[in-house]
Amino acid sequence: MLNSTGELEFSNEENPEIISQLASLALCGGKSSAGVPEKTGYPDSVYVMAANIFQGIRIEKSAQKVLIKYGNEPLRSLSKSEDQSFRRLSYELAFSALKYQDILETILIDSCIFPSTTIPDHLSSLIIVMLYDFQDRKFQTRVLSDNEESISEVQEVENLLNSFKIKLAAALARCRIKHDALSIYHILPETVRKQELRASALPLYAWINTCKISPEEVYNNLKRRGYHKVKSVLHIDDKVFAVDQHCYDVLIFPSHLKNDLINIDLFKDYKLIFQDKSRSLAVHSVKALLNVDDDILMVNTSSWYTVAHMSVLTNNTSKVFVCGAQSQAKDPDLKTLFTKMGCKNIEILRELFINIESKDHRLQKVKVILLLPRCSGLGVSNPVEFILNEHEDTEFLKDHSQGGISQEKLHSLAQQQYEQLTHAMKLTKAQAVVYCTCSVYPEENEAVVKKALEFQDLGNKVQPYRLSPPVLPLCSLKEIQLSTDKFFRMEPSEITNGCFISILTRERDPSETVSVKDVLARAAAKGLLEGIELGKSSKREKKKKKSKTSLTKAATTDNGIQMKIAEFLNRETKASANLSETLTKPPLPQKNTAQVGASSQTRKPNKLAPHPTVPTFMKSTCPSRLRERQAHFMRPRPEDRMVALKPVEIVLPPVFMPFSSPQGIRSQMPTQHFYCRWVAPKALMPTCLPTPSLARRGEKPKEDTPSSLLRPPRPWL
């Protein structure tokens, strides 16, 4: 029983008007009360559970600064308090009281509750959490439900606070004036206030359990319940959801839909699971590094939902080993939980991670290690939700309540993280390590990774580790800028909590390089290349070898080709002298013209039928020489790149088109000769030998004329 000398003194001095005026000076949380229903208080079991949580996370002070003594005995709680909704309310109340611990203790001293009353030490935590709720309700009486079970300790503390409510309201008003603040919310550090603003808008993340349901079925189920799929859920008060850009199996919901979502079958049947996005990013990074039949070792994971997500991503094909799980003592029915979620490949190791060795026969196929070390976690905007979903230690709340962490504790955490990372790098069978934190301090992130890489043990026969770029998609310019040094970072914002991921992979051993043929052989042995012949690759290699040999032969016979070209041009010069005599001869019969027409349809210059006016010498020499020259010039080069020659002018026979009668040929026969002259391009390499040139008819050949190229006419085009 609580005894107070001032309890009767102030019990008769209650003035509702004064209380209302004093309470109005302390605006709760800095939030507008417009449109917000009045708070009526919590059930007794919530107060008791919140007091026990606060007892474990409260900030301990030195003996000179102690104002109120706290006991070590926990209060008796009801079984009802283990419900998820009661746990959430209890953690939120305890965390709020922790943030205002100094202010609440000052109010209790200033209002003369301490030390004028004889209060057992084990009830001090209960008084703190109930006082916070009392001022949050503006010192109004709590509304109790008829069927609620009462707890004697809660009733005693409530009566005490009600008897002192005028003095409590006055003390709160004086505290506000002293700090020149509109409310006690504005007395909090700026980092804590920003954190609360982000937490109020932070959306909900949930991953799809593809072992039990497909994404399309989830979308259809949500649409039947009135949810609409959108690209972004920010600033939308409707029932909507979106698919995350980094993780294809993660859905995003607005924060105000929490109570509605937890009551639908998708969440009750473990088809959708709430979890912080940073943990989903970590398991997806591991998934991107896995090969077929590779096992995984997860270290220091605090949530079994993270383990289940990793198991689901592997489709139960790889073994998932869990070591150093902080919540394994709290979940005795883990097998039942994993069975409900459809996970069959999880094995829990009872040893400490620091005691695990490379020669452990169970870990011989472990290729990727996921390290989730305990960190300050100041990148998390809503620590209560993070604790409930990740089962993080309640010490996590203490750092957030102050908006920072001491240097001593930061160095201690960084040293633990460094030791765990270096031990993970010593496991010789592993080929990659994924290091993930939700901290914003470089001492826990980049500094730990760089130090571990710098001082890694190089005495083993295995290849050393190196820093690899992120394996997750970078969806914005800001993410690209933050990942320029091969670290994946997400800063705390109204969209997501902060996250840091580093990928360490072993350097490739040059002695173990595998050829394409070996890779295909291994794939064929596993049955991955059904219906594909492996002999095709050898044929391609043979073709490449043949092409290389032909190039070398062509290079060695280049001088011989040039000599043959010069010889051919000399013969052409002699043949042009007799061209005028051949033009008087009669044309070929109809059969030959038909052949010319047939050859013209093929559009191949090699197969053109010779005209009767062409001299016999040219008939016998020119086509064969042309074919010979073209055969020598068959090289793997573009068509326009020809060999540069000296100027040449060749007189070609008249062009005839096929007709049905010889008269048609005569009528269409041109009376003049066609002189085709091609000039060489300017940008050609002058690597050819000089060749004699032909002058115009009746002139001697000139040697110093501009260069030109020979190319046969194509009248059929």
Tab-separated table of C-alpha atoms in Angstrom, residues 10 13-14 59 111 113 139 166 236 280 309 328 411 423 429 440 501 506 576 578 582 592 624 661:
chain	number	residue	atom	x	y	z
A	10	PHE	CA	-4.112	17.843	-2.195
A	13	GLU	CA	-7.891	20.970	-3.776
A	14	GLU	CA	-8.667	19.517	-7.198
A	59	ILE	CA	19.317	4.620	-18.404
A	111	SER	CA	5.615	17.451	-7.524
A	113	ILE	CA	5.722	12.471	-4.971
A	139	PHE	CA	-4.293	14.114	-16.781
A	166	ILE	CA	-2.604	19.187	-9.955
A	236	ILE	CA	-1.643	7.813	-50.306
A	280	SER	CA	15.305	-8.571	-47.363
A	309	HIS	CA	13.102	-15.772	-46.169
A	328	GLN	CA	16.514	-19.224	-30.237
A	411	HIS	CA	34.255	1.203	-30.400
A	423	HIS	CA	36.587	-15.152	-38.398
A	429	LYS	CA	35.478	-23.315	-47.910
A	440	VAL	CA	24.782	5.029	-40.013
A	501	ILE	CA	25.792	-3.940	-47.313
A	506	ARG	CA	37.640	-14.376	-53.018
A	576	SER	CA	42.695	-3.533	-127.049
A	578	ASN	CA	42.533	-5.518	-132.163
A	582	THR	CA	36.165	-7.588	-133.906
A	592	ASN	CA	23.555	-17.558	-126.987
A	624	SER	CA	40.097	-17.058	-116.435
A	661	SER	CA	15.054	-12.018	-132.321
